[in-house]
Amino acid sequence: MFRKKGRQANVEELSNEHFTLRKTACHGFPTGPTALGYDHEHQLLSLGTKTGELRVYGRPGVEFVAQTESGSAIKQIHHICGNHQLLTLTEDNVIVMWYMQSEHDLVLVADPSHTFKLDPEGGKQITVSCLSQLSGHLYLGTESGNVFVLDIGSFKQDEENTIFWNNATAILQPGSKTHPGVVKSLHLCPTDPNKILIGYEKGVIVLWDLERRLPIQNYPANLQDCQQSVESLCWQADGLKFVTAHGDSGIYFWVAANSTPSEGPTYHYGNTCAAITKIKWLNSDSSPLLVFAGGVPVEQDGEDHHTVSVMQGADHVALDFTSPVVDFITVLDPGTQRGNSLLVLCEQELLAFDLDAPKCPQVRKPYLYTLHSTPVTCLKLYTGCPRTLYDDLVALSSNSSAPHDHFSQMEWPAMGGFVRACDPTAYDILVTGHENGVVRFWDVTTMAMKLIHELKTANLFIGCEPESFQDDTFSDFKWPPYRKVSTYDPFEDDPRLAIKNVELDVYDQTLCIGGNSGQVVVFSFRKESSDVHLQSSQAEIFVGEATRSRAGGLRNDTPLEYKTEQLTLPPGFQAVFCMQCTPPTMITALALESTWGLVAAGNNKGFVVANFLCRGIILLHPTVQSDGVEARSLTRVQSFRRSLRSSFRRRSSTRSRDADDRRKIAASINVEMGVQPARSHQPGKRAASEPLTAVVNAEGEAVRPEQIGTVSNLVFAETYVTGGGTDASITASTMGSVIVRYGLSLPPPESRTTVLNQYFESKGYSLVHAAPVVGVFILDHEGVPLPTPSEVVNRVVPEPDMQSPHYAVICTQEQIKLVVLPSMKQKRKEKVADSMGQRIIKAFLIRIKVANVPVTANRDWNAALLVLTNTGHLVAYALPDLRLVFEQEQFLESNNHMAIQSLTVSLYGEVLYLHSFSELERYIISSYGFSFHTTLLPNLFKFDGSTEQVQIVSRPATSSQRRQNSTTEGSFEASGGFLKSPGHKSGSVGERNDRSPSIDVSKADPVKHKSSISSANAPSKPKDQSTPIRSPPELSRSPPQPSPMVTGSTPSKTRDIEVSVAVSNGQVAQSPVPVATAQATGGMSLDASTMLDKDLIASASAFTKTAYSAKKERSGSVSSSSSESSSQNSASSEEGEATHQGEPIAFGNPLAFDVSGDFNESTKELDTIIASSLKQLESAKAFYQQMQARVKRDNT
């Protein structure tokens, strides 16, 4: 139980400036990929999509995104060696050059000299393109059969070098004029850049001399021998031979000097096979490597095989994918020029394979995971998770030894770019539930979402085990030698297995899931495997002759049956409690309190509360009438009058009878389970709650009777249930606009595994306006949301104020109410519904970081209620006064049902939703808080503190960088290359990271760090590449500037941060926000095991002061006002006191680096941030000492 305590220091009230909605990341796999590119020199991977989106990936954390202006699908991508440039060809015949700047973004160049469009009229629709790196020419094959040439240097068409189809086939048909068809393939000779192979649709192959503009050879020699269309062709590395693939799956090998094939046709899988769409011929004649897509038999049973075959000597494997192959690329070893790895892009996934190892094992990928391998049915984001949970999950993943997992030890091929080398102190974990009963845990701490653990719940049920097979057995008895390699599974499993709700206690490492067929399972994390016998409990919430489905028809679902034999559960999350709810319908609400050992689940008939420690059911509460009579749809006034009459007539008669019936049912179940009941808790006042007979939904239509009893929310809290003291309680809300509250007794901790809890019923609450309840949240005496007992026990947040009264925030589809507990009297109300039909459909409680926090405060955040409406608006209200502080109109499209239904918000204001079936979009709503993934400083060049280098303290973003990101509506945003949606508000200056990375600088030399800052302005440039391709130095070879920690944006009402500056002998004024302390402790009492380190603060302070002193020495003198302020603060520092200035002085520092250009302006803002950092560090030390004293006092 929590202790009562007095009033704490007030934290700054929330206002509009504390809210800034900005996009921070995209997780998952891009929707509709259409093109694949690879930069062999810089190890960068690029993807194009059907919507014109271009993405470039390097090492985890290096990700650039841009969007074509037209939005047409990208057909091909060509990387220009040495210049961080690439070309894209879109479906509308537009070729665009892109420059990858070194400062975090990929820029679309709108200059006409860098954009070219070939008029598609007259058969000029581009079908294929080929880039010559040496000559700087892009060859464009068209439907007319002509090959046009684009000079990349001038970005103009080179009409003199156009290859017309009649000239190309002059040797083959000197007299006749038979059209060879469209150009299907182009390939430059690897040893002679003046030779190019052209493959036509009707089987004609031409070797063309680019220098003399004449055909050298035609293949075959006679037009009559051209039987099948040429789909793809490829030179061998020596430039003397080439291979062609045709529409009938035949493969021909040619010697360039002869017009007849040296070998072929070869049909590897038979004569009736699909066309080979692409082919590659690698390595030498002694050990040739052949890779081709397609060419497998067409199955008669309708099963499609999408394959990429790899043949090298006796090794032959057909990699079988579950979605069509879009493209593949072979990556060569830079030393031997032999095939090293294979990248295969499918419509639903991207996979890599090791070509040097036998049977081409798969290469583990660090990102671009197939989030939708099976459809996602629920998701929840947990930010600021402890490192212990993350380490345990990663350890399980690394120790996994499943027999069908064959992975290569090769590094992922795309590891270009650099990021800041650091480790976070807290982690962000995304939990997703899937249709096949799988629960996946994703690490989303960085930009690269990575799968770290997978839990299969189907193994707990009879007849639901997933099929298992050995990949090696396929080549022993079947031809072609298929090997299934996909993680994407388009086939639907048993729909009853679908996970509909998940709850995770990140501190106690306890997980609870609710399924589509009424199954509820509680898992506890264990590092060792165990042998258990599952004991399931039956929760008969409602029993009737027939239950009705959501469609209105009769439904008699068969529930899943738990296994009864002994099971060997692997390390990880292991089932400790299994429960089946009756009727077996979808679990609509779930609540978990692992500290108390309680779990609650609700469906469309009622809810149940159980103790998973002693495996007993405490409470069963049906929310529908037992006689099954359907209620007549009434108007609002009629519904209100009828509910009042019903309440007075039936309250006294049904109150005791319903309570006794529920106790008898629960007692009978517990007797069968062998659970001993505890002594009855002293009951308080009881009042049964009758559900209303008719309500309306968000569209204003009458809710169907079968939806009235649907439980929408379940909340555990220690609060006032009766007029006495606080008790543990469960609060439930329904779609019928009813609030039900029960008090629960808590046995002593040592008896909770054997003694079952008792309950007593409190007053119910039926809302007059009869709108479905969306959310219920409990506040303490000060109006601060009650933390979970697990958070308090693990010292994540301070203890709440348990003085009377408490409050409850009840959010319905039409309005938000603040009521007093336990009397349930209304204190405030905010109406949301309007004449346009706007309704609330989701509500979340969030903690928003504030700027001005007193040192004596126990937290650096204030609470807000964030709601999402059916029109896609995102609205925030300050608590407890329900004051509107933020509104983002049209954050989501009202018809984007997938995004609206999947949207979830973390406790610290990070918004996540399904942008498509395969991709997540992530936003942050707090102006002064940010995530670790926004601090990695992705860069194309190596910088001080980057990957594989000594770690340094990261530098925050300058004001000029933040202003650069605050672009006009709909413009391209430099922060990760995202487009701002219309109406997004700009960010705020002074953003802070609520999960700052832990960087060990205690042993670092401050002088080295000082030099690293100055040297960052003039790093070594990459070696110049001799190429005629246009390469603007300001774009392609720009040296890395001091990279920002985070790229935010300025607020709509521009306001410079006022900083009280006093720097003299290293002493500064006190900070308004102890960021480091608040991050590490969450505003709580500290002990020896906390993440805060005094050496870290001291070292970081020393480094910042040294860097500031160096800047001061280089610049000369400081203004007299600043010097006077510095001397005043220096005097106060000698006395050992933290001085507060009455009015903060604006810091107009004249210090600047000796550079020219726009950077002089940015250094002024850098000075401001350095000074603010000094204040924060000093305040953090003072706050740390105060917390240590509090710990000693509490221990005493």
Coordinates of C-alpha atoms in Angstrom, one line a residue, residues 348-660:
Q348 CA 6.7 -8.7 -49.4
E349 CA 10.3 -9.1 -48.2
L350 CA 14.0 -8.6 -48.8
L351 CA 16.5 -11.4 -48.1
A352 CA 20.2 -11.9 -48.5
F353 CA 22.2 -15.1 -49.1
D354 CA 25.8 -16.1 -48.9
L355 CA 27.1 -17.3 -52.3
D356 CA 30.5 -18.4 -50.9
A357 CA 28.9 -21.0 -48.6
P358 CA 27.4 -24.4 -49.7
K359 CA 23.6 -24.3 -50.3
C360 CA 23.5 -20.5 -50.0
P361 CA 22.6 -20.0 -46.4
Q362 CA 20.6 -16.9 -45.5
V363 CA 22.3 -13.8 -44.1
R364 CA 20.8 -12.4 -41.0
K365 CA 19.4 -8.9 -41.7
P366 CA 19.6 -6.1 -39.2
Y367 CA 16.5 -4.3 -40.5
L368 CA 13.7 -4.4 -43.1
Y369 CA 12.1 -7.3 -41.2
T370 CA 8.8 -8.7 -42.5
L371 CA 6.5 -7.2 -39.9
H372 CA 3.5 -8.7 -41.7
S373 CA 4.9 -12.2 -42.0
T374 CA 1.4 -13.0 -40.6
P375 CA -1.1 -10.2 -40.3
V376 CA -0.7 -8.0 -37.3
T377 CA -3.8 -8.1 -35.1
C378 CA -2.6 -5.9 -32.2
L379 CA 0.4 -3.9 -31.2
K380 CA 1.7 -1.9 -28.2
L381 CA 4.8 0.3 -27.7
Y382 CA 6.7 0.3 -24.5
T383 CA 9.4 3.1 -24.2
G384 CA 12.0 3.4 -21.6
C385 CA 12.2 -0.3 -20.8
P386 CA 15.0 -1.5 -18.5
R387 CA 18.1 -2.9 -19.9
T388 CA 17.6 -6.2 -18.1
L389 CA 14.6 -7.1 -20.1
Y390 CA 16.3 -6.2 -23.4
D391 CA 19.4 -8.2 -22.5
D392 CA 17.4 -11.2 -21.6
L393 CA 15.4 -11.2 -24.8
V394 CA 18.5 -10.7 -26.9
A395 CA 20.3 -13.5 -25.1
L396 CA 17.4 -15.8 -26.0
S397 CA 17.6 -14.8 -29.6
S398 CA 21.4 -15.4 -29.9
N399 CA 21.1 -18.8 -28.1
S400 CA 18.3 -20.0 -30.3
S401 CA 19.3 -23.3 -32.1
A402 CA 16.2 -24.3 -34.0
P403 CA 17.0 -27.0 -36.5
H404 CA 15.5 -25.2 -39.5
D405 CA 17.4 -22.0 -38.8
H406 CA 20.5 -22.1 -41.1
F407 CA 22.2 -18.7 -41.2
S408 CA 25.5 -17.6 -42.5
Q409 CA 28.1 -15.8 -40.4
M410 CA 28.5 -13.2 -43.2
E411 CA 27.9 -9.6 -42.4
W412 CA 24.9 -7.8 -44.0
P413 CA 26.0 -6.5 -47.4
A414 CA 24.7 -2.9 -46.8
M415 CA 26.8 -1.5 -44.0
G416 CA 27.7 1.9 -45.4
G417 CA 27.6 5.2 -43.5
F418 CA 28.3 5.9 -39.9
V419 CA 26.3 6.5 -36.7
R420 CA 27.2 7.7 -33.3
A421 CA 28.7 4.9 -31.2
C422 CA 26.8 4.7 -28.0
D423 CA 24.6 2.5 -26.0
P424 CA 21.2 3.6 -24.6
T425 CA 20.4 3.4 -21.0
A426 CA 16.7 2.4 -21.7
Y427 CA 15.2 0.6 -24.6
D428 CA 12.0 0.9 -26.7
I429 CA 10.2 -2.4 -27.3
L430 CA 7.3 -3.0 -29.6
V431 CA 5.1 -6.0 -28.9
T432 CA 2.9 -7.2 -31.8
G433 CA 0.3 -9.9 -31.8
H434 CA -0.4 -11.9 -35.0
E435 CA -3.1 -13.9 -36.6
N436 CA -1.4 -17.2 -36.1
G437 CA -1.0 -16.8 -32.3
V438 CA 2.6 -15.5 -32.4
V439 CA 3.7 -12.7 -30.2
R440 CA 6.8 -10.9 -31.4
F441 CA 9.1 -8.5 -29.5
W442 CA 10.9 -5.8 -31.6
D443 CA 13.7 -3.6 -30.7
V444 CA 12.7 -0.1 -31.9
T445 CA 15.3 1.8 -30.0
T446 CA 17.0 2.8 -33.2
M447 CA 15.7 3.6 -36.7
A448 CA 16.2 -0.1 -37.6
M449 CA 13.5 -2.2 -36.1
K450 CA 14.9 -5.6 -35.2
L451 CA 13.2 -8.8 -34.1
I452 CA 14.6 -9.9 -30.8
H453 CA 12.2 -12.6 -29.6
E454 CA 9.2 -14.7 -30.8
L455 CA 6.6 -16.4 -28.6
K456 CA 4.4 -19.1 -30.2
T457 CA 1.2 -19.6 -28.2
A458 CA -0.2 -22.2 -30.6
N459 CA 2.1 -24.8 -28.9
L460 CA -0.2 -24.6 -25.8
F461 CA -3.3 -25.9 -27.6
I462 CA -4.3 -29.2 -29.0
G463 CA -4.1 -29.6 -32.8
C464 CA -2.6 -26.1 -33.4
E465 CA 1.1 -27.0 -33.6
P466 CA 2.8 -25.3 -36.6
E467 CA 4.2 -27.5 -39.3
S468 CA 7.9 -28.1 -39.1
F469 CA 10.2 -29.3 -41.8
Q470 CA 13.9 -29.7 -42.6
D471 CA 15.2 -27.5 -45.4
D472 CA 17.8 -30.0 -46.4
T473 CA 15.3 -32.8 -47.2
F474 CA 13.9 -30.9 -50.1
S475 CA 16.8 -31.5 -52.4
D476 CA 16.9 -35.3 -51.6
F477 CA 13.7 -36.3 -53.3
K478 CA 12.2 -33.5 -55.2
W479 CA 13.1 -31.7 -58.4
P480 CA 13.5 -28.8 -58.8
P481 CA 15.4 -28.6 -55.5
Y482 CA 13.1 -26.1 -53.8
R483 CA 14.1 -24.7 -50.5
K484 CA 11.6 -22.5 -48.7
V485 CA 13.3 -19.4 -47.4
S486 CA 10.6 -16.9 -46.9
T487 CA 9.4 -15.5 -43.6
Y488 CA 6.2 -14.1 -45.2
D489 CA 3.3 -16.5 -44.8
P490 CA 0.2 -15.5 -46.8
F491 CA -1.8 -18.5 -45.7
E492 CA -4.3 -18.1 -42.8
D493 CA -4.0 -20.2 -39.8
D494 CA -6.8 -21.1 -37.3
P495 CA -8.5 -17.7 -36.7
R496 CA -9.1 -18.6 -33.1
L497 CA -5.4 -18.2 -32.4
A498 CA -5.3 -14.5 -33.3
I499 CA -3.9 -12.3 -30.5
K500 CA -6.3 -9.4 -29.8
N501 CA -4.8 -7.8 -26.7
V502 CA -1.3 -7.8 -25.0
E503 CA -0.2 -6.4 -21.7
L504 CA 3.5 -6.5 -20.6
D505 CA 5.0 -5.6 -17.3
V506 CA 8.5 -4.6 -18.4
Y507 CA 9.9 -4.6 -14.8
D508 CA 8.5 -7.9 -13.5
Q509 CA 8.9 -9.4 -17.0
T510 CA 5.3 -10.7 -17.0
L511 CA 3.2 -10.9 -20.2
C512 CA -0.5 -11.5 -20.7
I513 CA -2.3 -12.1 -24.0
G514 CA -6.0 -12.2 -24.9
G515 CA -7.1 -14.2 -27.9
N516 CA -9.9 -14.2 -30.5
S517 CA -11.5 -17.3 -29.0
G518 CA -11.6 -16.2 -25.3
Q519 CA -8.2 -17.6 -24.4
V520 CA -6.2 -15.7 -21.7
V521 CA -2.7 -16.7 -20.9
V522 CA -0.2 -15.2 -18.4
F523 CA 3.5 -15.8 -19.1
S524 CA 6.5 -15.2 -16.8
F525 CA 10.0 -14.9 -18.1
R526 CA 12.4 -17.6 -17.1
K527 CA 16.0 -18.2 -18.4
E528 CA 15.8 -22.0 -18.2
S529 CA 13.5 -24.5 -19.8
S530 CA 11.0 -26.2 -17.6
D531 CA 8.6 -29.2 -17.7
V532 CA 5.0 -28.2 -16.7
H533 CA 1.5 -29.5 -16.7
L534 CA -0.9 -26.8 -17.8
Q535 CA -3.9 -26.3 -15.5
S536 CA -6.6 -24.2 -17.3
S537 CA -9.4 -22.4 -15.6
Q538 CA -12.9 -22.0 -17.1
A539 CA -14.4 -18.5 -16.6
E540 CA -18.2 -18.8 -17.3
I541 CA -18.9 -15.1 -17.7
F542 CA -22.2 -15.7 -19.4
V543 CA -24.0 -19.0 -20.2
G544 CA -27.0 -19.0 -22.5
E545 CA -28.8 -21.3 -24.9
A546 CA -27.2 -19.4 -27.9
T547 CA -25.0 -16.4 -28.2
R548 CA -25.0 -14.1 -31.1
S549 CA -22.1 -13.0 -33.2
R550 CA -21.3 -9.5 -34.2
A551 CA -23.1 -10.1 -37.5
G552 CA -26.3 -11.0 -35.7
G553 CA -26.5 -14.7 -36.5
L554 CA -26.2 -17.6 -34.2
R555 CA -22.6 -18.5 -33.3
N556 CA -21.5 -21.6 -31.4
D557 CA -17.7 -21.3 -31.6
T558 CA -15.6 -24.2 -30.3
P559 CA -13.1 -22.9 -27.8
L560 CA -9.4 -23.9 -28.0
E561 CA -8.4 -26.8 -25.8
Y562 CA -5.3 -26.5 -23.7
K563 CA -2.9 -29.4 -23.7
T564 CA -3.1 -31.6 -20.6
E565 CA 0.1 -33.6 -21.0
Q566 CA 3.5 -32.5 -19.7
L567 CA 5.1 -29.8 -21.8
T568 CA 8.7 -28.8 -22.1
L569 CA 8.7 -25.0 -22.3
P570 CA 11.8 -23.4 -23.8
P571 CA 13.6 -20.5 -22.1
G572 CA 11.8 -17.2 -22.3
F573 CA 8.2 -16.4 -21.6
Q574 CA 6.6 -19.5 -20.1
A575 CA 2.9 -20.0 -19.4
V576 CA 2.0 -19.9 -15.7
F577 CA -1.8 -19.4 -15.9
C578 CA -4.3 -20.4 -18.6
M579 CA -7.9 -19.4 -18.7
Q580 CA -10.8 -19.9 -21.1
C581 CA -13.7 -17.5 -21.1
T582 CA -17.2 -18.5 -21.9
P583 CA -18.7 -17.7 -24.3
P584 CA -15.5 -18.2 -26.5
T585 CA -15.6 -14.7 -28.1
M586 CA -12.9 -12.2 -28.6
I587 CA -11.2 -10.6 -25.6
T588 CA -12.0 -6.9 -25.9
A589 CA -10.2 -5.6 -22.8
L590 CA -7.3 -6.8 -20.7
A591 CA -5.6 -5.7 -17.5
L592 CA -2.5 -7.0 -15.7
E593 CA -1.1 -6.2 -12.3
S594 CA 1.8 -8.5 -11.7
T595 CA 2.7 -7.0 -8.3
W596 CA -0.7 -8.1 -7.0
G597 CA -0.7 -11.3 -9.1
L598 CA -4.0 -10.2 -10.7
V599 CA -5.3 -10.4 -14.3
A600 CA -8.7 -9.2 -15.7
A601 CA -10.2 -10.0 -19.1
G602 CA -13.5 -8.8 -20.7
N603 CA -15.5 -9.7 -23.8
N604 CA -18.9 -8.8 -25.2
K605 CA -20.7 -10.5 -22.3
G606 CA -18.8 -9.4 -19.2
F607 CA -15.5 -9.6 -17.4
V608 CA -13.5 -11.9 -15.1
V609 CA -10.8 -11.1 -12.5
A610 CA -8.4 -13.9 -11.6
N611 CA -5.3 -14.5 -9.4
F612 CA -2.7 -16.1 -11.6
L613 CA -0.4 -16.8 -8.7
C614 CA -2.8 -19.2 -7.0
R615 CA -4.6 -20.0 -10.3
G616 CA -8.1 -19.0 -9.0
I617 CA -11.0 -17.0 -10.2
I618 CA -12.0 -14.1 -8.0
L619 CA -14.9 -12.4 -9.7
L620 CA -17.3 -13.0 -12.6
H621 CA -19.4 -10.1 -13.7
P622 CA -21.9 -10.4 -16.7
T623 CA -22.8 -7.2 -18.4
V624 CA -25.8 -8.5 -20.2
Q625 CA -29.3 -9.5 -19.0
S626 CA -29.4 -13.1 -18.0
D627 CA -32.8 -13.7 -19.7
G628 CA -31.3 -12.8 -23.1
V629 CA -34.1 -10.4 -23.9
E630 CA -33.0 -7.8 -26.5
A631 CA -33.5 -4.2 -25.7
R632 CA -35.5 -2.0 -27.9
S633 CA -33.7 0.9 -29.6
L634 CA -34.7 4.1 -27.9
T635 CA -34.0 7.8 -28.3
R636 CA -31.7 9.6 -25.9
V637 CA -34.5 10.9 -23.7
Q638 CA -36.4 7.7 -23.7
S639 CA -33.3 5.8 -22.8
F640 CA -32.5 8.1 -19.9
R641 CA -36.1 8.0 -18.5
R642 CA -36.2 4.2 -18.8
S643 CA -32.8 3.8 -17.1
L644 CA -33.9 6.0 -14.2
R645 CA -37.1 4.0 -13.6
S646 CA -35.2 0.7 -13.9
S647 CA -32.6 1.8 -11.5
F648 CA -35.1 2.6 -8.7
R649 CA -37.3 -0.4 -9.2
R650 CA -34.7 -3.1 -9.5
R651 CA -31.8 -1.9 -7.5
S652 CA -32.9 -3.2 -4.1
S653 CA -34.2 -6.5 -5.5
T654 CA -31.3 -7.5 -7.8
R655 CA -28.3 -6.1 -5.8
S656 CA -27.9 -8.9 -3.3
R657 CA -29.1 -11.7 -5.6
D658 CA -26.6 -10.8 -8.4
A659 CA -23.7 -10.5 -6.0
D660 CA -24.5 -13.9 -4.3

